[in-house]
Coordinates of C-alpha atoms in Angstrom, one line a residue:
Q26 CA 33.6 26.8 -0.9
V27 CA 31.9 27.5 -4.2
Q28 CA 30.8 30.9 -5.4
L29 CA 27.9 31.2 -7.9
V30 CA 27.8 34.4 -10.2
E31 CA 24.6 34.9 -12.1
S32 CA 23.8 37.3 -15.0
G33 CA 21.3 37.9 -17.7
G34 CA 18.1 38.8 -15.6
G35 CA 16.1 41.8 -16.5
L36 CA 12.8 43.2 -17.8
V37 CA 11.4 41.7 -21.0
Q38 CA 7.9 41.9 -22.8
P39 CA 5.8 38.9 -23.2
G40 CA 6.9 36.7 -26.0
G41 CA 10.6 37.9 -25.6
S42 CA 13.7 36.1 -24.8
L43 CA 16.4 36.1 -22.1
R44 CA 19.3 34.0 -21.4
L45 CA 20.7 33.5 -17.8
S46 CA 24.1 32.5 -17.0
C47 CA 25.7 31.2 -13.8
A48 CA 29.3 30.6 -13.3
A49 CA 30.7 28.4 -10.4
S50 CA 34.0 29.1 -9.1
G51 CA 36.0 27.5 -6.2
S52 CA 38.2 24.6 -5.5
A53 CA 38.3 21.0 -4.2
F54 CA 34.9 19.9 -5.4
N55 CA 33.3 18.2 -8.5
I56 CA 30.0 19.5 -9.8
L57 CA 27.4 16.8 -10.4
I58 CA 24.2 18.7 -11.3
M59 CA 23.5 22.4 -12.3
G60 CA 20.1 23.8 -12.4
W61 CA 17.7 26.8 -12.0
Y62 CA 14.9 27.3 -9.5
R63 CA 12.5 30.1 -9.5
Q64 CA 10.2 31.9 -6.9
A65 CA 7.2 33.9 -8.3
P66 CA 5.5 36.5 -6.1
G67 CA 3.4 34.6 -3.5
K68 CA 4.4 31.1 -4.7
Q69 CA 6.8 28.5 -3.4
R70 CA 10.1 28.0 -5.0
E71 CA 10.0 25.6 -7.9
L72 CA 12.4 23.6 -10.0
V73 CA 12.9 25.1 -13.6
A74 CA 15.4 22.9 -15.2
R75 CA 18.5 20.9 -14.4
V76 CA 21.2 19.3 -16.2
T77 CA 23.7 16.6 -15.1
K78 CA 27.4 16.3 -16.1
S79 CA 26.5 13.9 -18.8
D80 CA 24.0 16.6 -20.2
S81 CA 20.9 14.8 -19.2
T82 CA 18.2 17.3 -18.7
N83 CA 14.9 17.8 -16.9
Y84 CA 12.3 20.5 -17.2
A85 CA 9.2 21.7 -15.3
D86 CA 6.1 21.2 -17.3
A87 CA 5.4 24.8 -17.4
V88 CA 8.6 25.6 -19.3
A89 CA 9.2 22.6 -21.4
G90 CA 9.6 23.4 -25.1
R91 CA 10.3 27.2 -24.3
F92 CA 13.4 26.9 -22.1
T93 CA 16.6 25.3 -22.8
I94 CA 19.3 24.4 -20.2
S95 CA 23.0 23.7 -21.1
R96 CA 26.3 23.7 -19.4
D97 CA 29.9 24.3 -20.3
N98 CA 31.8 21.9 -17.9
A99 CA 35.1 23.5 -18.9
K100 CA 33.9 26.8 -17.7
N101 CA 31.7 25.4 -14.8
T102 CA 29.0 27.5 -16.3
V103 CA 25.2 26.7 -16.7
Y104 CA 22.9 28.6 -19.0
L105 CA 19.1 29.0 -19.2
Q106 CA 17.8 30.1 -22.6
M107 CA 14.2 31.5 -22.1
N108 CA 12.0 32.0 -25.2
S109 CA 8.4 32.9 -25.5
L110 CA 8.3 34.3 -22.0
K111 CA 5.0 34.6 -20.3
P112 CA 4.1 37.0 -17.4
E113 CA 3.8 33.9 -15.2
D114 CA 7.6 33.3 -15.7
T115 CA 8.1 36.4 -13.6
G116 CA 10.1 35.8 -10.5
V117 CA 13.6 35.5 -8.8
Y118 CA 15.7 32.8 -10.6
Y119 CA 18.2 31.0 -8.5
C120 CA 21.2 29.1 -9.7
T121 CA 21.9 25.8 -7.9
V122 CA 24.7 23.4 -8.1
K123 CA 25.0 20.0 -6.5
I124 CA 28.6 19.3 -5.7
L125 CA 30.7 16.6 -4.3
P126 CA 33.6 17.8 -2.3
Q127 CA 36.8 15.9 -3.3
S128 CA 37.3 14.6 0.3
S129 CA 33.8 13.5 1.0
S130 CA 31.2 10.9 -0.3
R131 CA 28.2 13.2 0.3
S132 CA 27.0 15.7 -2.0
E133 CA 26.2 19.3 -1.1
D134 CA 23.7 21.8 -2.6
C135 CA 24.8 25.5 -3.1
W136 CA 22.6 28.4 -4.2
G137 CA 23.2 31.8 -5.9
Q138 CA 21.8 35.0 -4.8
G139 CA 19.1 35.0 -7.5
T140 CA 18.5 37.3 -10.3
Q141 CA 15.1 38.9 -11.0
V142 CA 13.3 38.2 -14.2
T143 CA 10.2 40.3 -15.0
V144 CA 7.9 39.7 -17.9
S145 CA 5.7 42.6 -18.5
S146 CA 4.1 44.9 -20.9

């Protein structure tokens, strides 16, 4: 129903920057919320940031001030600009969207495959 294509992950040194992108494609749905989760080695998956259709944003305390989430509604794309990266930012980053099927009153959550971000010297 919805396909999420992620890009931008990779290896970066501490203090560096990366920008993640996630494009949603499909039909017969409206996107309500777009966001990013991450899962570090040995840790639970956690919310990183999310943005609503009206550009209201939320950030995890650990990334506030360093990461910026944004979306292009015309392209159904969400971005995560990550600056001042730290080794503890290392993990698999998952794009997620909350959609409302056009024929339904219940929202659904969809997930991307994840992209690896490694912050290391």
